[in-house]
PDB file of C-alpha atoms and ligand atoms in Angstrom:
ATOM      1  CA  UNK A   1       5.920   9.554 -18.337  1.00 72.00           C
ATOM      2  CA  UNK A   2       2.627   8.502 -19.915  1.00 85.00           C
ATOM      3  CA  UNK A   3      -0.865  10.004 -19.708  1.00 93.00           C
ATOM      4  CA  UNK A   4      -3.219   8.044 -17.400  1.00 96.00           C
ATOM      5  CA  UNK A   5      -6.021   6.079 -19.071  1.00 95.00           C
ATOM      6  CA  UNK A   6      -8.341   5.642 -16.080  1.00 98.00           C
ATOM      7  CA  UNK A   7     -12.114   6.208 -16.477  1.00 98.00           C
ATOM      8  CA  UNK A   8     -13.429   9.770 -16.006  1.00 98.00           C
ATOM      9  CA  UNK A   9     -14.006  10.364 -12.270  1.00 98.00           C
ATOM     10  CA  UNK A  10     -11.730   7.513 -11.176  1.00 98.00           C
ATOM     11  CA  UNK A  11     -10.182   8.080  -7.741  1.00 98.00           C
ATOM     12  CA  UNK A  12      -6.794   6.944  -9.027  1.00 98.00           C
ATOM     13  CA  UNK A  13      -6.232  10.417 -10.550  1.00 98.00           C
ATOM     14  CA  UNK A  14      -6.385  11.978  -7.084  1.00 98.00           C
ATOM     15  CA  UNK A  15      -4.182   9.256  -5.573  1.00 98.00           C
ATOM     16  CA  UNK A  16      -1.608   9.969  -8.293  1.00 98.00           C
ATOM     17  CA  UNK A  17      -1.821  13.707  -7.566  1.00 98.00           C
ATOM     18  CA  UNK A  18      -1.422  13.047  -3.827  1.00 98.00           C
ATOM     19  CA  UNK A  19       1.669  10.846  -4.366  1.00 98.00           C
ATOM     20  CA  UNK A  20       3.272  13.472  -6.625  1.00 98.00           C
ATOM     21  CA  UNK A  21       2.453  16.275  -4.159  1.00 98.00           C
ATOM     22  CA  UNK A  22       3.878  14.325  -1.207  1.00 98.00           C
ATOM     23  CA  UNK A  23       7.165  13.584  -2.978  1.00 98.00           C
ATOM     24  CA  UNK A  24       7.500  17.193  -4.147  1.00 98.00           C
ATOM     25  CA  UNK A  25       6.766  18.656  -0.715  1.00 98.00           C
ATOM     26  CA  UNK A  26       9.161  16.263   1.002  1.00 98.00           C
ATOM     27  CA  UNK A  27      11.761  17.260  -1.631  1.00 98.00           C
ATOM     28  CA  UNK A  28      12.757  13.651  -2.269  1.00 98.00           C
ATOM     29  CA  UNK A  29      14.777  13.464  -5.504  1.00 97.00           C
ATOM     30  CA  UNK A  30      13.277  11.160  -8.172  1.00 97.00           C
ATOM     31  CA  UNK A  31      16.475   9.084  -8.220  1.00 97.00           C
ATOM     32  CA  UNK A  32      15.862   8.047  -4.604  1.00 98.00           C
ATOM     33  CA  UNK A  33      12.300   6.794  -5.148  1.00 98.00           C
ATOM     34  CA  UNK A  34      11.053   3.430  -6.370  1.00 98.00           C
ATOM     35  CA  UNK A  35       7.345   2.821  -7.053  1.00 98.00           C
ATOM     36  CA  UNK A  36       6.370  -0.848  -7.152  1.00 98.00           C
ATOM     37  CA  UNK A  37       2.938  -2.172  -8.104  1.00 98.00           C
ATOM     38  CA  UNK A  38       1.086  -5.363  -8.989  1.00 98.00           C
ATOM     39  CA  UNK A  39      -1.705  -5.634 -11.558  1.00 98.00           C
ATOM     40  CA  UNK A  40      -4.946  -3.677 -11.537  1.00 98.00           C
ATOM     41  CA  UNK A  41      -6.273  -0.296 -12.675  1.00 98.00           C
ATOM     42  CA  UNK A  42      -4.368   1.583  -9.988  1.00 97.00           C
ATOM     43  CA  UNK A  43      -1.264  -0.547 -10.448  1.00 98.00           C
ATOM     44  CA  UNK A  44      -0.447   1.439 -13.583  1.00 97.00           C
ATOM     45  CA  UNK A  45       0.811   4.122 -11.166  1.00 98.00           C
ATOM     46  CA  UNK A  46       4.593   3.572 -11.787  1.00 97.00           C
ATOM     47  CA  UNK A  47       4.065   4.742 -15.397  1.00 96.00           C
ATOM     48  CA  UNK A  48       2.883   8.147 -14.216  1.00 97.00           C
ATOM     49  CA  UNK A  49       5.327   9.140 -11.471  1.00 97.00           C
ATOM     50  CA  UNK A  50       8.784  10.513 -12.199  1.00 96.00           C
ATOM     51  CA  UNK A  51      10.777   7.914 -10.259  1.00 97.00           C
ATOM     52  CA  UNK A  52      12.110   4.398 -10.712  1.00 98.00           C
ATOM     53  CA  UNK A  53       9.213   2.005 -11.304  1.00 98.00           C
ATOM     54  CA  UNK A  54       8.419  -1.687 -11.392  1.00 98.00           C
ATOM     55  CA  UNK A  55       5.030  -3.074 -12.414  1.00 97.00           C
ATOM     56  CA  UNK A  56       5.070  -6.673 -11.263  1.00 95.00           C
ATOM     57  CA  UNK A  57       2.482  -9.431 -11.234  1.00 96.00           C
ATOM     58  CA  UNK A  58      -0.857  -9.569  -9.463  1.00 98.00           C
ATOM     59  CA  UNK A  59      -0.460  -9.746  -5.680  1.00 98.00           C
ATOM     60  CA  UNK A  60       3.338  -9.827  -5.630  1.00 98.00           C
ATOM     61  CA  UNK A  61       4.305  -6.185  -5.294  1.00 98.00           C
ATOM     62  CA  UNK A  62       5.378  -6.515  -1.657  1.00 98.00           C
ATOM     63  CA  UNK A  63       7.938  -9.329  -2.182  1.00 98.00           C
ATOM     64  CA  UNK A  64       9.480  -7.354  -5.077  1.00 98.00           C
ATOM     65  CA  UNK A  65       9.625  -4.240  -2.916  1.00 98.00           C
ATOM     66  CA  UNK A  66      11.114  -6.179  -0.001  1.00 98.00           C
ATOM     67  CA  UNK A  67      13.907  -7.461  -2.256  1.00 97.00           C
ATOM     68  CA  UNK A  68      14.585  -3.960  -3.571  1.00 98.00           C
ATOM     69  CA  UNK A  69      14.651  -2.553  -0.042  1.00 97.00           C
ATOM     70  CA  UNK A  70      17.164  -5.144   1.127  1.00 96.00           C
ATOM     71  CA  UNK A  71      19.342  -4.463  -1.928  1.00 96.00           C
ATOM     72  CA  UNK A  72      19.262  -0.702  -1.378  1.00 97.00           C
ATOM     73  CA  UNK A  73      17.773   0.334   1.931  1.00 96.00           C
ATOM     74  CA  UNK A  74      18.460   4.016   1.223  1.00 96.00           C
ATOM     75  CA  UNK A  75      15.670   4.034  -1.385  1.00 97.00           C
ATOM     76  CA  UNK A  76      12.228   5.397  -0.519  1.00 98.00           C
ATOM     77  CA  UNK A  77       9.934   2.631  -1.651  1.00 98.00           C
ATOM     78  CA  UNK A  78       6.246   3.214  -2.290  1.00 98.00           C
ATOM     79  CA  UNK A  79       4.138   0.176  -3.102  1.00 98.00           C
ATOM     80  CA  UNK A  80       0.712   0.655  -4.689  1.00 98.00           C
ATOM     81  CA  UNK A  81      -1.883  -2.105  -4.921  1.00 98.00           C
ATOM     82  CA  UNK A  82      -5.620  -2.475  -5.438  1.00 98.00           C
ATOM     83  CA  UNK A  83      -7.767  -4.069  -2.733  1.00 98.00           C
ATOM     84  CA  UNK A  84      -7.892  -7.337  -4.683  1.00 98.00           C
ATOM     85  CA  UNK A  85      -4.147  -7.284  -5.179  1.00 98.00           C
ATOM     86  CA  UNK A  86      -3.361  -6.299  -1.575  1.00 98.00           C
ATOM     87  CA  UNK A  87      -5.883  -8.237   0.505  1.00 98.00           C
ATOM     88  CA  UNK A  88      -6.817 -11.127  -1.804  1.00 98.00           C
ATOM     89  CA  UNK A  89      -4.068 -12.764  -3.839  1.00 98.00           C
ATOM     90  CA  UNK A  90      -1.362 -10.769  -2.000  1.00 98.00           C
ATOM     91  CA  UNK A  91      -2.876 -11.097   1.475  1.00 98.00           C
ATOM     92  CA  UNK A  92      -0.173 -13.429   2.767  1.00 98.00           C
ATOM     93  CA  UNK A  93       2.592 -11.004   1.750  1.00 98.00           C
ATOM     94  CA  UNK A  94       0.704  -8.214   3.496  1.00 98.00           C
ATOM     95  CA  UNK A  95       0.679  -9.846   6.899  1.00 98.00           C
ATOM     96  CA  UNK A  96       4.351 -10.867   6.713  1.00 98.00           C
ATOM     97  CA  UNK A  97       5.372  -7.350   5.655  1.00 98.00           C
ATOM     98  CA  UNK A  98       3.490  -5.952   8.656  1.00 98.00           C
ATOM     99  CA  UNK A  99       5.187  -8.263  11.140  1.00 98.00           C
ATOM    100  CA  UNK A 100       8.646  -7.772   9.577  1.00 97.00           C
ATOM    101  CA  UNK A 101       8.233  -3.999   9.778  1.00 98.00           C
ATOM    102  CA  UNK A 102       9.859  -3.537   6.391  1.00 97.00           C
ATOM    103  CA  UNK A 103      10.546   0.173   6.014  1.00 98.00           C
ATOM    104  CA  UNK A 104       8.298   1.059   3.078  1.00 98.00           C
ATOM    105  CA  UNK A 105       5.012   2.827   2.326  1.00 98.00           C
ATOM    106  CA  UNK A 106       2.063   0.715   1.205  1.00 98.00           C
ATOM    107  CA  UNK A 107      -0.707   2.668  -0.537  1.00 99.00           C
ATOM    108  CA  UNK A 108      -3.749   0.537  -1.249  1.00 98.00           C
ATOM    109  CA  UNK A 109      -6.416   1.681  -3.700  1.00 98.00           C
ATOM    110  CA  UNK A 110      -9.508   0.293  -2.013  1.00 98.00           C
ATOM    111  CA  UNK A 111     -12.484   0.571  -4.392  1.00 98.00           C
ATOM    112  CA  UNK A 112     -14.079  -2.642  -3.046  1.00 98.00           C
ATOM    113  CA  UNK A 113     -14.111  -4.265  -6.508  1.00 98.00           C
ATOM    114  CA  UNK A 114     -11.795  -5.843  -9.033  1.00 98.00           C
ATOM    115  CA  UNK A 115     -11.843  -2.835 -11.359  1.00 98.00           C
ATOM    116  CA  UNK A 116      -9.520  -3.905 -14.164  1.00 98.00           C
ATOM    117  CA  UNK A 117     -11.369  -7.179 -14.734  1.00 98.00           C
ATOM    118  CA  UNK A 118     -14.710  -5.326 -14.850  1.00 97.00           C
ATOM    119  CA  UNK A 119     -16.180  -5.225 -11.401  1.00 97.00           C
ATOM    120  CA  UNK A 120     -16.112  -8.513  -9.531  1.00 98.00           C
ATOM    121  CA  UNK A 121     -16.456  -8.803  -5.739  1.00 98.00           C
ATOM    122  CA  UNK A 122     -13.204  -8.153  -3.864  1.00 98.00           C
ATOM    123  CA  UNK A 123     -12.027  -8.911  -0.300  1.00 98.00           C
ATOM    124  CA  UNK A 124     -13.273  -5.497   0.894  1.00 98.00           C
ATOM    125  CA  UNK A 125     -16.713  -5.631  -0.793  1.00 98.00           C
ATOM    126  CA  UNK A 126     -19.311  -5.298   1.968  1.00 97.00           C
ATOM    127  CA  UNK A 127     -21.563  -8.261   2.659  1.00 97.00           C
ATOM    128  CA  UNK A 128     -24.589  -8.099   0.354  1.00 97.00           C
ATOM    129  CA  UNK A 129     -22.870  -5.956  -2.297  1.00 97.00           C
ATOM    130  CA  UNK A 130     -24.150  -6.848  -5.764  1.00 97.00           C
ATOM    131  CA  UNK A 131     -21.399  -7.095  -8.360  1.00 96.00           C
ATOM    132  CA  UNK A 132     -20.851  -8.862 -11.674  1.00 93.00           C
ATOM    133  CA  UNK A 133     -19.620 -11.972  -9.817  1.00 97.00           C
ATOM    134  CA  UNK A 134     -22.201 -11.893  -6.987  1.00 97.00           C
ATOM    135  CA  UNK A 135     -25.436 -10.651  -8.637  1.00 97.00           C
ATOM    136  CA  UNK A 136     -27.457 -11.702  -5.534  1.00 97.00           C
ATOM    137  CA  UNK A 137     -25.042 -10.052  -3.094  1.00 98.00           C
ATOM    138  CA  UNK A 138     -21.622 -10.926  -1.613  1.00 97.00           C
ATOM    139  CA  UNK A 139     -21.856 -13.679   1.000  1.00 97.00           C
ATOM    140  CA  UNK A 140     -18.549 -13.233   2.793  1.00 97.00           C
ATOM    141  CA  UNK A 141     -17.612 -10.901   5.590  1.00 97.00           C
ATOM    142  CA  UNK A 142     -15.159  -8.254   4.265  1.00 98.00           C
ATOM    143  CA  UNK A 143     -11.536  -7.843   5.333  1.00 98.00           C
ATOM    144  CA  UNK A 144     -10.931  -4.818   7.545  1.00 98.00           C
ATOM    145  CA  UNK A 145      -7.479  -3.675   6.303  1.00 98.00           C
ATOM    146  CA  UNK A 146      -6.819  -1.456   9.328  1.00 98.00           C
ATOM    147  CA  UNK A 147      -7.579  -4.120  11.941  1.00 98.00           C
ATOM    148  CA  UNK A 148      -5.583  -6.661   9.953  1.00 98.00           C
ATOM    149  CA  UNK A 149      -2.541  -4.354   9.760  1.00 98.00           C
ATOM    150  CA  UNK A 150      -2.646  -3.471  13.471  1.00 98.00           C
ATOM    151  CA  UNK A 151      -2.987  -7.063  14.620  1.00 98.00           C
ATOM    152  CA  UNK A 152      -0.163  -8.246  12.338  1.00 98.00           C
ATOM    153  CA  UNK A 153       2.341  -5.713  13.667  1.00 98.00           C
ATOM    154  CA  UNK A 154       2.275  -2.740  11.266  1.00 98.00           C
ATOM    155  CA  UNK A 155       3.732   0.337  12.954  1.00 98.00           C
ATOM    156  CA  UNK A 156       1.802   3.002  10.982  1.00 99.00           C
ATOM    157  CA  UNK A 157      -1.809   2.415   9.993  1.00 99.00           C
ATOM    158  CA  UNK A 158      -3.858   5.085   8.265  1.00 98.00           C
ATOM    159  CA  UNK A 159      -6.782   5.598   5.941  1.00 98.00           C
ATOM    160  CA  UNK A 160      -7.417   8.321   3.382  1.00 98.00           C
ATOM    161  CA  UNK A 161     -10.006   8.968   0.704  1.00 98.00           C
ATOM    162  CA  UNK A 162      -9.325   9.607  -2.958  1.00 98.00           C
ATOM    163  CA  UNK A 163     -11.610  12.676  -3.011  1.00 95.00           C
ATOM    164  CA  UNK A 164     -10.156  14.205   0.173  1.00 94.00           C
ATOM    165  CA  UNK A 165      -7.307  16.721  -0.107  1.00 92.00           C
ATOM    166  CA  UNK A 166      -5.894  15.574   3.260  1.00 96.00           C
ATOM    167  CA  UNK A 167      -4.718  12.390   1.521  1.00 98.00           C
ATOM    168  CA  UNK A 168      -1.382  13.945   0.493  1.00 98.00           C
ATOM    169  CA  UNK A 169      -0.676  14.886   4.102  1.00 98.00           C
ATOM    170  CA  UNK A 170      -1.376  11.321   5.275  1.00 98.00           C
ATOM    171  CA  UNK A 171       0.917   9.935   2.541  1.00 98.00           C
ATOM    172  CA  UNK A 172       3.643  12.391   3.579  1.00 98.00           C
ATOM    173  CA  UNK A 173       3.434  11.183   7.179  1.00 98.00           C
ATOM    174  CA  UNK A 174       3.542   7.586   5.977  1.00 98.00           C
ATOM    175  CA  UNK A 175       6.674   8.208   3.885  1.00 98.00           C
ATOM    176  CA  UNK A 176       8.376   9.914   6.842  1.00 98.00           C
ATOM    177  CA  UNK A 177       7.531   7.012   9.177  1.00 98.00           C
ATOM    178  CA  UNK A 178      10.345   4.536   9.843  1.00 98.00           C
ATOM    179  CA  UNK A 179       8.798   1.112   9.362  1.00 98.00           C
ATOM    180  CA  UNK A 180       5.912  -0.499   7.507  1.00 98.00           C
ATOM    181  CA  UNK A 181       3.260   2.142   6.838  1.00 98.00           C
ATOM    182  CA  UNK A 182      -0.175   1.437   5.420  1.00 99.00           C
ATOM    183  CA  UNK A 183      -2.323   4.092   3.745  1.00 99.00           C
ATOM    184  CA  UNK A 184      -5.574   2.379   2.810  1.00 98.00           C
ATOM    185  CA  UNK A 185      -7.271   4.759   0.377  1.00 98.00           C
ATOM    186  CA  UNK A 186     -11.048   4.602   0.025  1.00 98.00           C
ATOM    187  CA  UNK A 187     -11.162   5.001  -3.732  1.00 98.00           C
ATOM    188  CA  UNK A 188     -13.985   6.132  -5.983  1.00 98.00           C
ATOM    189  CA  UNK A 189     -14.706   3.746  -8.869  1.00 98.00           C
ATOM    190  CA  UNK A 190     -17.665   5.288 -10.706  1.00 98.00           C
ATOM    191  CA  UNK A 191     -17.658   2.509 -13.313  1.00 98.00           C
ATOM    192  CA  UNK A 192     -18.091  -0.533 -11.074  1.00 98.00           C
ATOM    193  CA  UNK A 193     -18.860   0.702  -7.563  1.00 98.00           C
ATOM    194  CA  UNK A 194     -21.699   3.160  -7.949  1.00 96.00           C
ATOM    195  CA  UNK A 195     -22.853   2.621  -4.354  1.00 94.00           C
ATOM    196  CA  UNK A 196     -19.767   4.124  -2.686  1.00 96.00           C
ATOM    197  CA  UNK A 197     -19.899   7.655  -4.155  1.00 96.00           C
ATOM    198  CA  UNK A 198     -18.760  10.881  -2.481  1.00 96.00           C
ATOM    199  CA  UNK A 199     -22.142  11.378  -0.747  1.00 97.00           C
ATOM    200  CA  UNK A 200     -21.944   7.867   0.739  1.00 97.00           C
ATOM    201  CA  UNK A 201     -18.376   8.401   1.954  1.00 97.00           C
ATOM    202  CA  UNK A 202     -19.240  11.798   3.441  1.00 96.00           C
ATOM    203  CA  UNK A 203     -22.000  10.159   5.494  1.00 97.00           C
ATOM    204  CA  UNK A 204     -19.950   7.121   6.510  1.00 98.00           C
ATOM    205  CA  UNK A 205     -16.477   8.454   7.377  1.00 98.00           C
ATOM    206  CA  UNK A 206     -15.060  10.472  10.266  1.00 98.00           C
ATOM    207  CA  UNK A 207     -11.694  12.131  11.001  1.00 97.00           C
ATOM    208  CA  UNK A 208      -9.862  10.479  13.897  1.00 98.00           C
ATOM    209  CA  UNK A 209      -6.861  11.071  16.165  1.00 98.00           C
ATOM    210  CA  UNK A 210      -3.729   8.902  16.241  1.00 98.00           C
ATOM    211  CA  UNK A 211      -3.615   6.145  18.857  1.00 98.00           C
ATOM    212  CA  UNK A 212      -0.626   4.384  20.398  1.00 98.00           C
ATOM    213  CA  UNK A 213      -2.766   1.766  22.119  1.00 98.00           C
ATOM    214  CA  UNK A 214      -3.545  -1.034  19.675  1.00 98.00           C
ATOM    215  CA  UNK A 215      -6.820  -2.033  21.351  1.00 98.00           C
ATOM    216  CA  UNK A 216      -8.180   1.516  21.189  1.00 98.00           C
ATOM    217  CA  UNK A 217      -7.072   1.715  17.545  1.00 98.00           C
ATOM    218  CA  UNK A 218      -8.841  -1.565  16.721  1.00 98.00           C
ATOM    219  CA  UNK A 219     -12.019  -0.302  18.400  1.00 98.00           C
ATOM    220  CA  UNK A 220     -11.966   2.764  16.109  1.00 98.00           C
ATOM    221  CA  UNK A 221     -11.099   0.642  13.062  1.00 98.00           C
ATOM    222  CA  UNK A 222     -14.134  -1.549  13.780  1.00 98.00           C
ATOM    223  CA  UNK A 223     -16.611   1.287  14.409  1.00 96.00           C
ATOM    224  CA  UNK A 224     -19.491   1.805  11.978  1.00 95.00           C
ATOM    225  CA  UNK A 225     -18.024   5.042  10.570  1.00 97.00           C
ATOM    226  CA  UNK A 226     -14.863   4.525   8.527  1.00 98.00           C
ATOM    227  CA  UNK A 227     -11.929   6.361  10.148  1.00 98.00           C
ATOM    228  CA  UNK A 228      -9.896   8.897   8.140  1.00 98.00           C
ATOM    229  CA  UNK A 229      -6.393   9.995   9.165  1.00 98.00           C
ATOM    230  CA  UNK A 230      -3.482   8.326  10.933  1.00 98.00           C
ATOM    231  CA  UNK A 231      -5.163   5.788  13.211  1.00 98.00           C
ATOM    232  CA  UNK A 232      -2.164   4.088  14.824  1.00 98.00           C
ATOM    233  CA  UNK A 233       1.564   4.795  15.028  1.00 98.00           C
ATOM    234  CA  UNK A 234       4.242   3.225  17.193  1.00 98.00           C
ATOM    235  CA  UNK A 235       8.053   2.857  17.093  1.00 98.00           C
ATOM    236  CA  UNK A 236       9.659  -0.531  16.538  1.00 98.00           C
ATOM    237  CA  UNK A 237      12.971  -1.538  14.942  1.00 97.00           C
ATOM    238  CA  UNK A 238      12.679  -2.048  11.198  1.00 97.00           C
ATOM    239  CA  UNK A 239      13.764  -5.221   9.430  1.00 96.00           C
ATOM    240  CA  UNK A 240      16.731  -3.584   7.688  1.00 92.00           C
ATOM    241  CA  UNK A 241      17.950  -1.935  10.895  1.00 93.00           C
ATOM    242  CA  UNK A 242      18.259  -5.384  12.429  1.00 95.00           C
ATOM    243  CA  UNK A 243      20.033  -6.933   9.443  1.00 93.00           C
ATOM    244  CA  UNK A 244      23.773  -6.612  10.312  1.00 92.00           C
ATOM    245  CA  UNK A 245      25.046  -6.805   6.694  1.00 91.00           C
ATOM    246  CA  UNK A 246      23.106  -3.693   5.649  1.00 94.00           C
ATOM    247  CA  UNK A 247      22.538  -1.764   8.851  1.00 88.00           C
ATOM    248  CA  UNK A 248      25.436   0.626   8.031  1.00 89.00           C
ATOM    249  CA  UNK A 249      25.953   0.450   4.253  1.00 93.00           C
ATOM    250  CA  UNK A 250      23.358  -0.564   1.626  1.00 94.00           C
ATOM    251  CA  UNK A 251      24.158  -3.815  -0.151  1.00 93.00           C
ATOM    252  CA  UNK A 252      24.502  -2.066  -3.529  1.00 93.00           C
ATOM    253  CA  UNK A 253      27.321   0.115  -2.138  1.00 93.00           C
ATOM    254  CA  UNK A 254      29.321  -2.819  -0.787  1.00 92.00           C
ATOM    255  CA  UNK A 255      32.110  -4.400  -2.787  1.00 85.00           C
ATOM    256  CA  UNK A 256      31.745  -8.041  -3.685  1.00 74.00           C
ATOM    257  CA  UNK A 257      34.668  -9.674  -1.896  1.00 75.00           C
ATOM    258  CA  UNK A 258      33.539 -13.257  -2.208  1.00 78.00           C
ATOM    259  CA  UNK A 259      35.658 -15.465  -4.447  1.00 82.00           C
ATOM    260  CA  UNK A 260      33.252 -17.841  -6.143  1.00 82.00           C
ATOM    261  CA  UNK A 261      35.915 -19.667  -8.210  1.00 86.00           C
ATOM    262  CA  UNK A 262      36.310 -22.483  -5.687  1.00 85.00           C
ATOM    263  CA  UNK A 263      32.562 -22.969  -5.520  1.00 83.00           C
ATOM    264  CA  UNK A 264      32.321 -23.019  -9.326  1.00 87.00           C
ATOM    265  CA  UNK A 265      35.217 -25.503  -9.605  1.00 90.00           C
ATOM    266  CA  UNK A 266      33.574 -27.783  -7.016  1.00 88.00           C
ATOM    267  CA  UNK A 267      30.370 -27.594  -8.974  1.00 82.00           C
ATOM    268  CA  UNK A 268      31.950 -28.369 -12.351  1.00 77.00           C
TER     269      UNK A 268
HETATM  270  C1  TPP B   1      -2.327 -14.383 -11.028  1.00 95.12           C
HETATM  271  C2  TPP B   1      -3.412 -13.530 -11.606  1.00 95.12           C
HETATM  272  N1  TPP B   1      -4.695 -13.780 -11.287  1.00 95.12           N
HETATM  273  C3  TPP B   1      -5.676 -13.005 -11.792  1.00 95.12           C
HETATM  274  C4  TPP B   1      -5.374 -11.990 -12.650  1.00 95.12           C
HETATM  275  C5  TPP B   1      -6.484 -11.174 -13.250  1.00 95.12           C
HETATM  276  N2  TPP B   1      -6.598  -9.898 -12.601  1.00 95.12           N
HETATM  277  C6  TPP B   1      -5.956  -8.812 -13.082  1.00 95.12           C
HETATM  278  S1  TPP B   1      -6.263  -7.436 -12.190  1.00 95.12           S
HETATM  279  C7  TPP B   1      -7.290  -8.300 -11.149  1.00 95.12           C
HETATM  280  C8  TPP B   1      -8.019  -7.655 -10.012  1.00 95.12           C
HETATM  281  C9  TPP B   1      -7.752  -6.206  -9.872  1.00 95.12           C
HETATM  282  O1  TPP B   1      -8.460  -5.708  -8.766  1.00 95.12           O
HETATM  283  P1  TPP B   1      -7.741  -4.794  -7.701  1.00 95.12           P
HETATM  284  O2  TPP B   1      -6.485  -5.390  -7.245  1.00 95.12           O
HETATM  285  O3  TPP B   1      -8.734  -4.452  -6.652  1.00 95.12           O
HETATM  286  O4  TPP B   1      -7.333  -3.507  -8.550  1.00 95.12           O
HETATM  287  P2  TPP B   1      -8.268  -2.454  -9.307  1.00 95.12           P
HETATM  288  O5  TPP B   1      -8.330  -2.906 -10.738  1.00 95.12           O
HETATM  289  O6  TPP B   1      -9.602  -2.452  -8.657  1.00 95.12           O
HETATM  290  O7  TPP B   1      -7.514  -1.156  -9.163  1.00 95.12           O
HETATM  291  C10 TPP B   1      -7.363  -9.646 -11.505  1.00 95.12           C
HETATM  292  C11 TPP B   1      -8.176 -10.653 -10.791  1.00 95.12           C
HETATM  293  C12 TPP B   1      -4.015 -11.755 -12.965  1.00 95.12           C
HETATM  294  N3  TPP B   1      -3.634 -10.749 -13.754  1.00 95.12           N
HETATM  295  N4  TPP B   1      -3.057 -12.538 -12.437  1.00 95.12           N
HETATM  296  S1  SF4 B   2     -12.739   0.640 -13.560  1.00 95.12           S
HETATM  297 FE1  SF4 B   2     -12.856   1.860 -11.676  1.00 95.12          FE
HETATM  298  S2  SF4 B   2     -10.798   1.763 -10.802  1.00 95.12           S
HETATM  299 FE2  SF4 B   2     -10.656   1.126 -12.951  1.00 95.12          FE
HETATM  300  S3  SF4 B   2     -10.112   3.001 -14.067  1.00 95.12           S
HETATM  301 FE3  SF4 B   2     -12.339   2.785 -14.136  1.00 95.12          FE
HETATM  302  S4  SF4 B   2     -13.097   3.970 -12.391  1.00 95.12           S
HETATM  303 FE4  SF4 B   2     -10.900   3.596 -12.061  1.00 95.12          FE
HETATM  304 MG1   MG B   3      -9.982  -2.808  -6.581  1.00 95.12          MG
END
């Protein structure tokens, strides 16, 4: 494992600590865990967790993780992605993963900027936010990750904060959940998002209770104070449970009985 190189005060240190704590407390052996990421500051996470890891390309962590899950559905898969990665370039994969109910944990590091590329506006930057790419203020309405996840069929939707010690507990619940679980983490980025500091978050967040009713959950997700905790959780069959070839035995444990000689001969 390597030593993290994030800026001093970066929320990614606490997200890393929360992931490690969750895995330790759930007593999940390292050999049964795969961490998949895209590209971004926080996407360096697989280098720092004792588990299998795959650092992919920007926005494509979820398709890689989906493939890995279908190959070995006994693995605990944690996907980490920045807000740009998750809700911008990877936004299409996000909504399809929600509706498929792929059984994995999606931890998004939401600092409302593109950190790695030095602070441009991201899909979750609030309207009017001044960044290196929008010096007169962002024009677009931001994505609300929680509303998006609920409406697209995610079965576990939560939000944590990188400075809040309850984050590990939320991640633990997400890992235990059977189905697609989102933990959107409000992440401190002291280098490029000086507006959203701990004082701002303390004033603008509130702890909430879990809802089963999607309309009530959306109402809370859309309220002016950002919710913290598990907002929405329901039961629904996961994708791999419904896939007959792997519902009993993972693909990697099955013997390959197909004779491809005929196919090769036809081809040649
Ligand atoms: C296909 C592609 N487009 C753009 C980039 C450049 N790029 C690298 S990271 C990044 C944004 C990172 O922002 P975010 O996902 O929010 O992660 P953070 O750095 O804030 O943790 C961009 C645009 C890239 N690597 N690949
Ligand atoms: S730029 Fe922001 S997100 Fe990236 S390492 Fe520095 S503080 Fe963390
Ligand atoms: Mg970001």
